[in-house]
Short mmCIF file of C-alpha atoms and ligand atoms in Angstrom, two decimals:
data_model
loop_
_atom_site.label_atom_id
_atom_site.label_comp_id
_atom_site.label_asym_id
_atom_site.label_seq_id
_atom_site.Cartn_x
_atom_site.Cartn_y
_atom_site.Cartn_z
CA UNK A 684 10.16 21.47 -29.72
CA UNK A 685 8.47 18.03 -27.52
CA UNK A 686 6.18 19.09 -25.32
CA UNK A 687 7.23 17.22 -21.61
CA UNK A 688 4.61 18.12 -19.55
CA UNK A 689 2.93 15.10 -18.15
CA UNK A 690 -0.81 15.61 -18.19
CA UNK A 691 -3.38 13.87 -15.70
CA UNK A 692 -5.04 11.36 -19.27
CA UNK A 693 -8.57 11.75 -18.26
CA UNK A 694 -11.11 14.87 -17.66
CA UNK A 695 -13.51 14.87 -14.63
CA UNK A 696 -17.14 14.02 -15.15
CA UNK A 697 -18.02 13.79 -12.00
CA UNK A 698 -16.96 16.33 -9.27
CA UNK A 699 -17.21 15.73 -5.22
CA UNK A 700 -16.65 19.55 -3.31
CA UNK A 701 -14.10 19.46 -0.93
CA UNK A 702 -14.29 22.31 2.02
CA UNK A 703 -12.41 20.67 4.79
CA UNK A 704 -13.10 22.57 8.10
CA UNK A 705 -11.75 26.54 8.33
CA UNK A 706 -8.58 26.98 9.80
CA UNK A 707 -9.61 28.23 12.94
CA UNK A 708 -11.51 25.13 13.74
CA UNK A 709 -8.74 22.61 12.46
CA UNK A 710 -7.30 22.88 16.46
CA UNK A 711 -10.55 22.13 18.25
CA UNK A 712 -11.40 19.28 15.50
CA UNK A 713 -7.81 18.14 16.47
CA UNK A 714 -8.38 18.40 20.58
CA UNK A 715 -11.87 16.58 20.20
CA UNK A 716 -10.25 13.44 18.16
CA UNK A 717 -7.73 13.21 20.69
CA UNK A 718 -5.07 14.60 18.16
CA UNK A 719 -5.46 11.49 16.23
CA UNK A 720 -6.19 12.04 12.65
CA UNK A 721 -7.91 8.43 12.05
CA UNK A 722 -10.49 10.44 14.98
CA UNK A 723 -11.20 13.13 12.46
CA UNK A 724 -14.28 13.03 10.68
CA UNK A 725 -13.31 13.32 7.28
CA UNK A 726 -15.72 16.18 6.39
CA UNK A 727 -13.18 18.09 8.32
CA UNK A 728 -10.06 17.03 5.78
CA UNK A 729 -9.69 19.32 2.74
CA UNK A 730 -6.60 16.87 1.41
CA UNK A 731 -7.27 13.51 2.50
CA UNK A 732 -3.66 11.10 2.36
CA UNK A 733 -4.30 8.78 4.50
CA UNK A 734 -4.19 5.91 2.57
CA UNK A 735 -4.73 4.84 -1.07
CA UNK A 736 -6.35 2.01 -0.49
CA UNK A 737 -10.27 2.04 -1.60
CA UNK A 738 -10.34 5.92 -2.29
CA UNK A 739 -9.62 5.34 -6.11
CA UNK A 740 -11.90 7.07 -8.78
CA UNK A 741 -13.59 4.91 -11.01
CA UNK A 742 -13.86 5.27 -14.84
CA UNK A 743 -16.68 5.79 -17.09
CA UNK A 744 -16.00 2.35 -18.16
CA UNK A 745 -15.92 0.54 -14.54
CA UNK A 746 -19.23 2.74 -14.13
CA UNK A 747 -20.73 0.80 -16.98
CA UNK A 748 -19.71 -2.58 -16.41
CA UNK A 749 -21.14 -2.10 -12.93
CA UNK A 750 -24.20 -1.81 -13.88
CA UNK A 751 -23.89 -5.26 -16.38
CA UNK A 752 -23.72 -6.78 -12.20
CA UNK A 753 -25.16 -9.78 -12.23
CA UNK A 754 -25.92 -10.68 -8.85
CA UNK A 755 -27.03 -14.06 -8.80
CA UNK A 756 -25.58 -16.23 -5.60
CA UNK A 757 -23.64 -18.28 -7.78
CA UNK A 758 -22.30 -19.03 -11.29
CA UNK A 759 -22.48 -15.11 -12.26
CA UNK A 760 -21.24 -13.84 -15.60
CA UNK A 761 -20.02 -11.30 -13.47
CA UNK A 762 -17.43 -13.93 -11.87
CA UNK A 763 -16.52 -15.50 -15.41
CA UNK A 764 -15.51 -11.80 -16.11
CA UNK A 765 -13.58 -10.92 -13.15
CA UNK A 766 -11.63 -14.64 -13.17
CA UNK A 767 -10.91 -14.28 -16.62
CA UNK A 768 -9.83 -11.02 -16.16
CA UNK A 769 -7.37 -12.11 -12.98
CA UNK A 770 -6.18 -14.81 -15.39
CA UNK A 771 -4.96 -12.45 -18.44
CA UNK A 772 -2.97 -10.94 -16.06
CA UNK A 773 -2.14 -13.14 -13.58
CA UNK A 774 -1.71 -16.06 -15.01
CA UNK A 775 -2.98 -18.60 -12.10
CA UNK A 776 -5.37 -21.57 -12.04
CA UNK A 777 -7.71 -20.91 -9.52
CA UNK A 778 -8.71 -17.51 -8.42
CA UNK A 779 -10.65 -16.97 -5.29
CA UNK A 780 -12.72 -13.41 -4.69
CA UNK A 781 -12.22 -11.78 -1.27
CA UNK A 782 -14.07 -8.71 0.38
CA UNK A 783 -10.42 -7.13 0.61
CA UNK A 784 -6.83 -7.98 0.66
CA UNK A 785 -6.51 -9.12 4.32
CA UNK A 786 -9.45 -12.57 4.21
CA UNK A 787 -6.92 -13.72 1.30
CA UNK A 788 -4.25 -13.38 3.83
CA UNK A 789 -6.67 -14.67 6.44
CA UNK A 790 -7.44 -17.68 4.43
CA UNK A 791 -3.92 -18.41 3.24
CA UNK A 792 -2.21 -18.59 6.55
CA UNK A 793 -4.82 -20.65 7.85
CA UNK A 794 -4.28 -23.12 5.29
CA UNK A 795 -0.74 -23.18 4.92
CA UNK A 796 0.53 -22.21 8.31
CA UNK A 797 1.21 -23.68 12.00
CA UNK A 798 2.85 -22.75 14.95
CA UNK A 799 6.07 -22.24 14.72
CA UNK A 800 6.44 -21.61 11.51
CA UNK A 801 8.67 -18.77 9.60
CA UNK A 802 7.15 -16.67 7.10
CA UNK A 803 9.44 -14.46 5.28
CA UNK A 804 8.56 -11.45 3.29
CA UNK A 805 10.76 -8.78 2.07
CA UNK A 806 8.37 -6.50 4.36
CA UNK A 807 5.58 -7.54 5.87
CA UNK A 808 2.33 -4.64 5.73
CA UNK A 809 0.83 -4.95 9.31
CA UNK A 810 -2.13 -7.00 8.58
CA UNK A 811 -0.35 -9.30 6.75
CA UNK A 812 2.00 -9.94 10.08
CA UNK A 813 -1.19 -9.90 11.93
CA UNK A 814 -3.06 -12.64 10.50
CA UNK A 815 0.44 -14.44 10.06
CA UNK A 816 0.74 -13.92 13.61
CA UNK A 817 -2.55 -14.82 14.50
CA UNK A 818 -1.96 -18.28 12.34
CA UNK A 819 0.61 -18.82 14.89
CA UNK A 820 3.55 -18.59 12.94
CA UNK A 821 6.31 -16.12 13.09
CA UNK A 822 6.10 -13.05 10.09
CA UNK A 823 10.18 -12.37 8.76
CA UNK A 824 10.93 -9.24 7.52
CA UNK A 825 14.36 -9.56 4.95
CA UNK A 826 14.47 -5.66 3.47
CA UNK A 827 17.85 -5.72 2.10
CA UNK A 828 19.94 -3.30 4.57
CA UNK A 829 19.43 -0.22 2.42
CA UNK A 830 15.66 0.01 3.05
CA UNK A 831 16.33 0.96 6.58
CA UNK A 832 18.26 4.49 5.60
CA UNK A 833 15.70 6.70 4.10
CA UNK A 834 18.36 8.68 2.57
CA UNK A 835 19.97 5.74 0.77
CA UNK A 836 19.42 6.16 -3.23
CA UNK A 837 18.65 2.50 -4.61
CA UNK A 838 16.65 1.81 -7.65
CA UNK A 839 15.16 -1.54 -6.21
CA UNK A 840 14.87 -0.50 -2.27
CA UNK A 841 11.86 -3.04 -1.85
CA UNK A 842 14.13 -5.95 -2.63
CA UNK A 843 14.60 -9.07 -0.44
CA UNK A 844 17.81 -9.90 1.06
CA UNK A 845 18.57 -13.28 -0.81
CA UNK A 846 21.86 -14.05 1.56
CA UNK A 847 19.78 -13.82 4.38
CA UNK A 848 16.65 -15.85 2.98
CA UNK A 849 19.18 -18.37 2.14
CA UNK A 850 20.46 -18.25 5.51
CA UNK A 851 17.52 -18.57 6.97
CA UNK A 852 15.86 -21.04 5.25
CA UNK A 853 19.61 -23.16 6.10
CA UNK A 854 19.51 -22.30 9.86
CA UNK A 855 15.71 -23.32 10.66
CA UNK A 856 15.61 -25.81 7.77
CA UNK A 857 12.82 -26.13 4.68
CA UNK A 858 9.99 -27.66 6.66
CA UNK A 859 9.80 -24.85 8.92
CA UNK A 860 8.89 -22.47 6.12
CA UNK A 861 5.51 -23.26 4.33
CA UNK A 862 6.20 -20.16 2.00
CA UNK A 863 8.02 -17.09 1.03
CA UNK A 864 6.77 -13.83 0.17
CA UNK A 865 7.42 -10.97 -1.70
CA UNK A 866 5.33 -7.00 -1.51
CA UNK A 867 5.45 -5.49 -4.13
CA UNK A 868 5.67 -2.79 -3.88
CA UNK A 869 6.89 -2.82 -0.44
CA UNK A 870 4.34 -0.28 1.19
CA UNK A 871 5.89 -0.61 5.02
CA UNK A 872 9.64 0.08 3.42
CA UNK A 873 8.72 3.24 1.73
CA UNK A 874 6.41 1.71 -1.34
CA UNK A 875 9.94 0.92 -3.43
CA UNK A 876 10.06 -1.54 -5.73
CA UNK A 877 11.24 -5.31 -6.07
CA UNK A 878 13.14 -6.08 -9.59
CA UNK A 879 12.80 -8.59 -11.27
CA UNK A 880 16.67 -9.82 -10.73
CA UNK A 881 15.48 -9.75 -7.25
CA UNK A 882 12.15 -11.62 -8.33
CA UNK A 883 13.81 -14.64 -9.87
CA UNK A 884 16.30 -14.80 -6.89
CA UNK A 885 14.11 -15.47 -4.44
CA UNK A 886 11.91 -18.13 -6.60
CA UNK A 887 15.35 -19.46 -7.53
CA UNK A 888 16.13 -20.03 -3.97
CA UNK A 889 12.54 -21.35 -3.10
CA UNK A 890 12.33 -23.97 -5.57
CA UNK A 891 16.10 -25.31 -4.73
CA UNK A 892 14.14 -25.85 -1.24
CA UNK A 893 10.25 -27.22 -2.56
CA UNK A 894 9.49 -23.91 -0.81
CA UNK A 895 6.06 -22.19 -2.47
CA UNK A 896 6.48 -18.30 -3.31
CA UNK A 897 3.78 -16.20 -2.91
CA UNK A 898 3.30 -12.13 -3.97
CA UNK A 899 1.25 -9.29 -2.07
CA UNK A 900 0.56 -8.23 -5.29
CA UNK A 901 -1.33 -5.06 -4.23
CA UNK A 902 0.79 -3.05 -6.11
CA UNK A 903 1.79 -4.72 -8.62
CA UNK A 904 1.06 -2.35 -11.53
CA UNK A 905 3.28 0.61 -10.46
CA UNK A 906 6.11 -2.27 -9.57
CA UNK A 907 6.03 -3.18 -13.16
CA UNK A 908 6.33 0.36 -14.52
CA UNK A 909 9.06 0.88 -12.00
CA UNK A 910 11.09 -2.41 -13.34
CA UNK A 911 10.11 -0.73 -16.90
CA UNK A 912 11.38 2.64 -16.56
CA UNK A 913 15.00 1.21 -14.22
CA UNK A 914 15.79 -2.48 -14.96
CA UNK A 915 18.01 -3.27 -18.06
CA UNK A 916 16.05 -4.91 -20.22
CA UNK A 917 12.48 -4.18 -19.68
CA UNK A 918 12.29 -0.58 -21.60
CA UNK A 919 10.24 -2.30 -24.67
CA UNK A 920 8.04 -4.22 -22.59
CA UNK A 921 4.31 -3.08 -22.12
CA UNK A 922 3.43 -2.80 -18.16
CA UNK A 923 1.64 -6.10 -18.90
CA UNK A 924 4.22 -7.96 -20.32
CA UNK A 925 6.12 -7.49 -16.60
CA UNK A 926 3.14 -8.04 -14.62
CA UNK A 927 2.89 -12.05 -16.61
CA UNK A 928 6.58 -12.41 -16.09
CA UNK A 929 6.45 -11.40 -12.32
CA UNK A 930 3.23 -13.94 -11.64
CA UNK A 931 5.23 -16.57 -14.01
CA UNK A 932 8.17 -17.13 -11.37
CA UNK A 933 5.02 -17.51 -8.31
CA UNK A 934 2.87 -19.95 -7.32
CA UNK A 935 0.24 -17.50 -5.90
CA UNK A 936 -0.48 -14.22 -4.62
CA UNK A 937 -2.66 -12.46 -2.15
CA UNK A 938 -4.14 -8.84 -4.00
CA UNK A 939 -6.25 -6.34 -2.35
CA UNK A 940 -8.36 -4.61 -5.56
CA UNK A 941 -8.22 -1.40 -3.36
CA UNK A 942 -5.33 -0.29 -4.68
CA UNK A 943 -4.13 -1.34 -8.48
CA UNK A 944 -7.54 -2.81 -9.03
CA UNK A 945 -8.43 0.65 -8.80
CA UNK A 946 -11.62 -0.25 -6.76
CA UNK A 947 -13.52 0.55 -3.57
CA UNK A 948 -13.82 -2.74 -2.23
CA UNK A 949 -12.05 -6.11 -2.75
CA UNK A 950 -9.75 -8.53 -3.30
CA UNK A 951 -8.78 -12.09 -3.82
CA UNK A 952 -6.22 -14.94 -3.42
CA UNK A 953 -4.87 -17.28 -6.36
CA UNK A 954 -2.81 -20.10 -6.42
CA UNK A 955 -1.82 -22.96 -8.56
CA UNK A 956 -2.34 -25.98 -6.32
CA UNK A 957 -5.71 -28.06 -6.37
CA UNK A 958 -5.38 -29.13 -2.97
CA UNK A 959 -4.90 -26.06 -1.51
CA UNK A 960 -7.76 -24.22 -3.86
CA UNK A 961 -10.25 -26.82 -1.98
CA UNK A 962 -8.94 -25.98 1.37
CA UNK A 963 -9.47 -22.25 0.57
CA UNK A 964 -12.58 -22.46 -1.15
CA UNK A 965 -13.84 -24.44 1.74
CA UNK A 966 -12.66 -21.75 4.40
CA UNK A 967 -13.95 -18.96 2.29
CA UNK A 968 -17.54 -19.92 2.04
CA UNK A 969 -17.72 -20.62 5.91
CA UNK A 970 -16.70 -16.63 6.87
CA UNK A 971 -16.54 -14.52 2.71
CA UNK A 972 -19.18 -16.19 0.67
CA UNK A 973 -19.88 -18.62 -2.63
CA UNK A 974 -16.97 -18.95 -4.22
CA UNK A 975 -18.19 -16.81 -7.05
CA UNK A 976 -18.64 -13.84 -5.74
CA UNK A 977 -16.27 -14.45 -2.36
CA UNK A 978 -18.51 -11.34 0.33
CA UNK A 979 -18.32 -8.85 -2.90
CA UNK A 980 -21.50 -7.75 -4.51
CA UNK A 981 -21.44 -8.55 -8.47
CA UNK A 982 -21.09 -4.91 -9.85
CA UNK A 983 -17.89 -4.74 -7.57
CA UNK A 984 -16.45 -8.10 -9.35
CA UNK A 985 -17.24 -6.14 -12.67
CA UNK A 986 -15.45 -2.51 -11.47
CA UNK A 987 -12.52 -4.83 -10.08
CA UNK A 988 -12.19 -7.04 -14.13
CA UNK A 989 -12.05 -3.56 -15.55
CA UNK A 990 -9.62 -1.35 -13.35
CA UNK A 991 -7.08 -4.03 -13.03
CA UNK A 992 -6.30 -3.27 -16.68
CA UNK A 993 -6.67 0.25 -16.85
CA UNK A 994 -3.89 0.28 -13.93
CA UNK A 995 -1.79 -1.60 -16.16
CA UNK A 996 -2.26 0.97 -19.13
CA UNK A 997 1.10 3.03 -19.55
CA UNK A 998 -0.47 6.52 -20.09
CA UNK A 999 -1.89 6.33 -16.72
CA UNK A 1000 1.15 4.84 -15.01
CA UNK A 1001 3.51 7.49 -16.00
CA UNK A 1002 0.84 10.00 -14.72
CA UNK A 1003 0.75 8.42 -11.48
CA UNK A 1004 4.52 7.90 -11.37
CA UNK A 1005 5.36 11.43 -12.46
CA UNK A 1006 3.02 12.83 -9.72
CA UNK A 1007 4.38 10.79 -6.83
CA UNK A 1008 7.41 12.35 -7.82
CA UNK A 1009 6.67 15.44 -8.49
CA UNK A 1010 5.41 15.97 -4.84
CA UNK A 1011 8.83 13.73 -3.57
CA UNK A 1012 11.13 16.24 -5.33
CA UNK A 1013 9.82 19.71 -5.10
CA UNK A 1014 10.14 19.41 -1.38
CA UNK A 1015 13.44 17.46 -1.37
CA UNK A 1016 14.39 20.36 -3.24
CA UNK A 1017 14.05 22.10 -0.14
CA UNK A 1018 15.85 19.57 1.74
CA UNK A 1019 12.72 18.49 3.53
CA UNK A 1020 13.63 15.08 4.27
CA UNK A 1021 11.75 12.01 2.45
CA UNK A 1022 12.40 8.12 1.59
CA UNK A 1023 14.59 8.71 -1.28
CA UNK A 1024 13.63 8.00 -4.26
CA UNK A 1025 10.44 9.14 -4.33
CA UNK A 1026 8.15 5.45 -4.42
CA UNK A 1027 5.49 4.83 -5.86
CA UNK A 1028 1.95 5.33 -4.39
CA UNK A 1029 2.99 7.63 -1.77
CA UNK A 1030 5.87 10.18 -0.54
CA UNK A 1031 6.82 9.22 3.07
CA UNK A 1032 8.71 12.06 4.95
CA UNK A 1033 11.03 11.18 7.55
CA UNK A 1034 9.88 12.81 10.57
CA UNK A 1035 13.04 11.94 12.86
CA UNK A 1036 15.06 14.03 10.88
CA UNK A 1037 12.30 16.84 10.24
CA UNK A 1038 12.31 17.27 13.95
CA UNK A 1039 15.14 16.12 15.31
CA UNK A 1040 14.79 18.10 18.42
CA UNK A 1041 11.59 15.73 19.49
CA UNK A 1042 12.75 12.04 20.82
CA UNK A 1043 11.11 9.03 19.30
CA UNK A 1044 9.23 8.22 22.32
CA UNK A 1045 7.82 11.99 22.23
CA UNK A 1046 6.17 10.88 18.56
CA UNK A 1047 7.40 13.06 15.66
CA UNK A 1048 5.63 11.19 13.09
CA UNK A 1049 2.41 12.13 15.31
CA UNK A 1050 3.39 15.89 15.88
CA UNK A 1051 4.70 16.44 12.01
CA UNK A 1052 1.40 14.51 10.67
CA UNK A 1053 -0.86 17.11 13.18
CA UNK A 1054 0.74 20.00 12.15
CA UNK A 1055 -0.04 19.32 8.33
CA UNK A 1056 -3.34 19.09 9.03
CA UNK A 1057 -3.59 22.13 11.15
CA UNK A 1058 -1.61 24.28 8.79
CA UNK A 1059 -3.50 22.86 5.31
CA UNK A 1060 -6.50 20.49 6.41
CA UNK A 1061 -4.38 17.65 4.98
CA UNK A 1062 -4.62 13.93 6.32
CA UNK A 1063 -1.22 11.98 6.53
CA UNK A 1064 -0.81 8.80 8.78
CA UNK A 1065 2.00 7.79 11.06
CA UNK A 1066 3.81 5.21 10.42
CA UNK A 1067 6.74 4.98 13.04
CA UNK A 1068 6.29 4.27 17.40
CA UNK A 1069 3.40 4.87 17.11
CA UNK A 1070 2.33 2.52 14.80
CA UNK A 1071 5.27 0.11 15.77
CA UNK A 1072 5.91 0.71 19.27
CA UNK A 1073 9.58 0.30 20.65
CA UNK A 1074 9.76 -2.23 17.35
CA UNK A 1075 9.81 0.97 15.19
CA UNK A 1076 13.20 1.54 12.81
CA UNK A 1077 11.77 4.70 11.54
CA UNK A 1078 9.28 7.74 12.31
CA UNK A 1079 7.63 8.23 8.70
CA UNK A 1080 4.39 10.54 7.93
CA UNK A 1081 2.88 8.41 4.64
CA UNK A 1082 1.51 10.96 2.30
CA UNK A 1083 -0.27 8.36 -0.12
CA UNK A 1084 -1.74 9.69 -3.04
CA UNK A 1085 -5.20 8.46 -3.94
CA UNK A 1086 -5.61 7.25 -7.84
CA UNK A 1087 -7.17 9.51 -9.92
CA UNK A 1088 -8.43 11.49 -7.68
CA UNK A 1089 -6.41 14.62 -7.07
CA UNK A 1090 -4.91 17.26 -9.43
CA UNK A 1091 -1.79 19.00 -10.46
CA UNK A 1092 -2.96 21.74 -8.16
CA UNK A 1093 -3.93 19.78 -5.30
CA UNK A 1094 -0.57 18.48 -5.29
CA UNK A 1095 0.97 21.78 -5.36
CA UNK A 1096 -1.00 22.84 -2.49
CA UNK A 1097 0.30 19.68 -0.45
CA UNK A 1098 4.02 21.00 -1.33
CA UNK A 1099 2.85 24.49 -0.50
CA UNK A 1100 1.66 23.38 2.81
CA UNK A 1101 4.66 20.70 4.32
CA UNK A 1102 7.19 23.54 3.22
CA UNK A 1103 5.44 25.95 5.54
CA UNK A 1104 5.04 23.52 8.10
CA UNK A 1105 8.77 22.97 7.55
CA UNK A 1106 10.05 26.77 8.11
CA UNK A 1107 8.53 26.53 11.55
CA UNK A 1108 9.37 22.93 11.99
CA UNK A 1109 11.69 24.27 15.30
CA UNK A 1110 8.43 25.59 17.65
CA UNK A 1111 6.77 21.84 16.72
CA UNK A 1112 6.34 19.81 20.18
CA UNK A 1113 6.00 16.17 20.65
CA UNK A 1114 3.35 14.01 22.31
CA UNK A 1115 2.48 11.94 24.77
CA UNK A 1116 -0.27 8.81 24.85
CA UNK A 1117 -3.12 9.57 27.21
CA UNK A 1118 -5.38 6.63 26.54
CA UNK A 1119 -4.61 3.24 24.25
CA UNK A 1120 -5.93 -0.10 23.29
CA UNK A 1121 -4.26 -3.29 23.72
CA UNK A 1122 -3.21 -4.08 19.99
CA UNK A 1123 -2.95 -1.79 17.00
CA UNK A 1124 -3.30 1.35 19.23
CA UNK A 1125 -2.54 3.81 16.49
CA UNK A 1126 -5.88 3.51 15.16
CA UNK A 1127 -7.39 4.53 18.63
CA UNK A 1128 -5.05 5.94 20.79
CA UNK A 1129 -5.60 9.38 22.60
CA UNK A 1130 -2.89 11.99 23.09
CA UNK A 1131 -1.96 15.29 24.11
CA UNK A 1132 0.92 17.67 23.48
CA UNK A 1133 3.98 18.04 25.76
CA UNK A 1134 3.82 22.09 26.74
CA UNK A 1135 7.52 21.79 26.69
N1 F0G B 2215 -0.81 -5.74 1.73
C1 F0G B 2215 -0.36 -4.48 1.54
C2 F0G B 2215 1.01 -4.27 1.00
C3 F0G B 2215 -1.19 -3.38 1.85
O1 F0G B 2215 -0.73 -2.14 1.65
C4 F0G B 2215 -2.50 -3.61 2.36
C5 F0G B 2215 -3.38 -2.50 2.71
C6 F0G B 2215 -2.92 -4.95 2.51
C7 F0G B 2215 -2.04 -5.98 2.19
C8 F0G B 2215 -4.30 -5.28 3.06
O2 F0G B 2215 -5.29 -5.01 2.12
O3 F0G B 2215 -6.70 -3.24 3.21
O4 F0G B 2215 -7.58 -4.63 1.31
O5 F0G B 2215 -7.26 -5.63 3.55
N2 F0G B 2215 -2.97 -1.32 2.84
C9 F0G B 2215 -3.76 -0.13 3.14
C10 F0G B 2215 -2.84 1.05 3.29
C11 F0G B 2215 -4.75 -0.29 4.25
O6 F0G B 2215 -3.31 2.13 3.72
O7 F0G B 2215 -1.66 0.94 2.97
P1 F0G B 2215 -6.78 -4.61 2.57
#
């Protein structure tokens, strides 16, 4: 007999108590943060999803380099790690350190955009429009038509839509498009995968035009093991193998180490141009730091050279893989109604269809992301109106699963919990906004339940 259960391949040395506030007070925590979870201190979460990003646990062995930190203000051995690290993996001549993932985006679209320009992306994640926006140029979104139907079963649901790059790039000509990019994995779209068909596409189509292709590589670990375990082909290549080919076909990337660099903090930005390094290098010392150590401390440049290859080791992807999914499908099971298939760093429920009885403008991503937390002290985030406004395509609640931080039974708990919710999903009211800023109101907003 095999044995099939998937195991979490590490034990815990280090445990943080959880207690989350008692049920009873969940509702007055709630009312007090103006029923806005980012509002809620997190003391008060028992199950914290809100985001993935930074909440990793570290390894005994990103412990120890940490404290080999050398924080001298330049030419650290800590940098010579953490570049030749980025380089085994990446591939890229000149690798710049960043506090986090959006000062590489900062810095790139200052030096390769002006007004008026197009930047496409297969999605773009909302800072990465921001500071495309705030560049002046205009940030394209070219999801291939199946990313907007959450139901839609496609192995590769992150791709780009190649027809209409090519269209694009033909209607508003080359030299209106300083570069293309690529997510992967697409977070905004449902955190699906690109393939690498889809990969060499796009570069194929870029280089016809002298156009540069760049990757929000964020993700880029559980988008290999994804192009591993569906594309033809890739079955007997190591996680790393895929990651090198992906990087070979671009001439840069933006990451943020906060997710598959399996860090707290950081980032950086790479590229294979001279000219541009120099224009980078010069913009990041004037806001990040030295180019050797880019606003990040040295033991940080040491956790981030370790965890970007222990997110590339395959025991731990098909943990992280298997658990995603495990939470997708025992509530699809149900026919609780999720961005099929289940992707990779989080499970995204589609709230218009969990409560179809509440309009869009009435928020059901907000009222379906409250009610988890009131019924199991679990944080989810919005990401639909509003997030998006008017703009929005979908209402989805992100559940995104921290890495290496929660357990078989936590997980079970979540399911436990949204199927509850679920069974009294008809009583569930909307929302309205009572108080918002000017931009990026989800963060801040106040609202208040509709008594009807
Ligand atoms: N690109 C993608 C695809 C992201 O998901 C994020 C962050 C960034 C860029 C920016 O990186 O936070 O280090 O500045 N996503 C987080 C999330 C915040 O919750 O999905 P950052």
């Amino acid at each position: 007999m095999t044995i099939r259960t998937i195991i979490e391949p590490f034990r815990i040395k280090s445990v943080e108590p959880i207690h989350g506030a008692l049920q009873t007070e969940r509702q007055k925590l709630l009312e007090q943060a103006g029923y806005n979870l980012f509002l809620v201190p997190s003391e008060a979460i028992l199950i914290d999803l809100l985001t993935d990003s930074g909440t990793a646990a570290m390894s005994t062995d990103q412990w120890a380099a940490m404290m080999r930190g050398d924080e001298s203000y330049a030419g650290s051995p800590s940098f010579t790690r953490f570049r030749q690290s980025v380089q085994g993996i990446f591939g890229f001549r000149h690798v710049i350190p960043t506090h986090q993932g959006r000062a590489a985006e900062r810095i790139l679209f200052s030096v390769m955009c002006k007004k008026g320009d197009i930047v496409p992306n297969n999605t773009h994640f909302d800072t990465t429009r921001a500071n495309c926006e705030f560049a002046g140029a205009e940030a394209l979104d070219l999801p291939i038509p199946e990313a907007h139907e959450p139901s839609h079963l496609h192995p590769f649901k992150g791709n780009m839509d190649t027809a209409c790059l090519a269209e694009t790039i033909a209607h508003h000509g080359a030299g209106k498009i300083p570069l293309v990019m690529l997510t992967l994995t697409n977070n905004s779209g449902g955190g699906q995968p690109v393939s690498m068909e889809n990969i060499r596409a796009v570069k194929e189509i870029c280089r016809k035009h002298g156009i540069p292709l760049y990757i929000d590589a964020c993700r880029f670990a559980e988008n290999a093991y994804f192009i591993k375990l569906r594309e033809p082909g890739y079955a007997g290549k190591s996680p790393r193998e895929i990651a090198r080919e992906i990087f070979s076909n671009a001439d840069g990337c933006t990451m943020s180490a906060k997710k598959d660099g399996m860090a707290n903090i950081g980032g950086f930005l790479c590229t294979n141009d001279d000219t541009l390094a120099q224009q980078e290098k010069d913009l990041l010392i004037l806001t990040e730091g030295f180019p050797t150590y880019g606003g990040l401390a040295g033991r940080d440049l040491e956790a981030i050279a370790v965890g970007l290859n222990e997110a590339l080791e395959e025991e731990y992807l098909k943990y992280r893989i298997a658990s995603t999914a495990f939470l997708g499908n025992h509530i699809a099971k149900e026919c609780v109604p999720i961005v099929q298939p289940p992707g990779g760093h989080a499970i995204y429920l589609d709230a218009r269809a969990f409560l179809p009885h509440i309009p869009c403008a009435q928020f059901p991503g907000v009222a379906l992301a409250n009610e988890l937390y009131l019924e199991g002290g679990i944080r989810s985030v919005e990401i639909g109106t509003l997030m998006f406004g008017e703009h929005a395509t979908m209402d989805l609640v992100r559940l995104a699963i921290p890495r290496r931080v929660y357990t078989q039974s936590h997980i079970e708990y979540v399911v436990e919990v949204i199927l509850e919710v679920w069974r009294r999903r008809a009583q569930i009211r909307g929302y309205e906004i009572v108080e918002q800023p000017k931009f990026l109101r989800h963060f801040t907003a106040k609202l208040k339940p509709l008594s009807s």
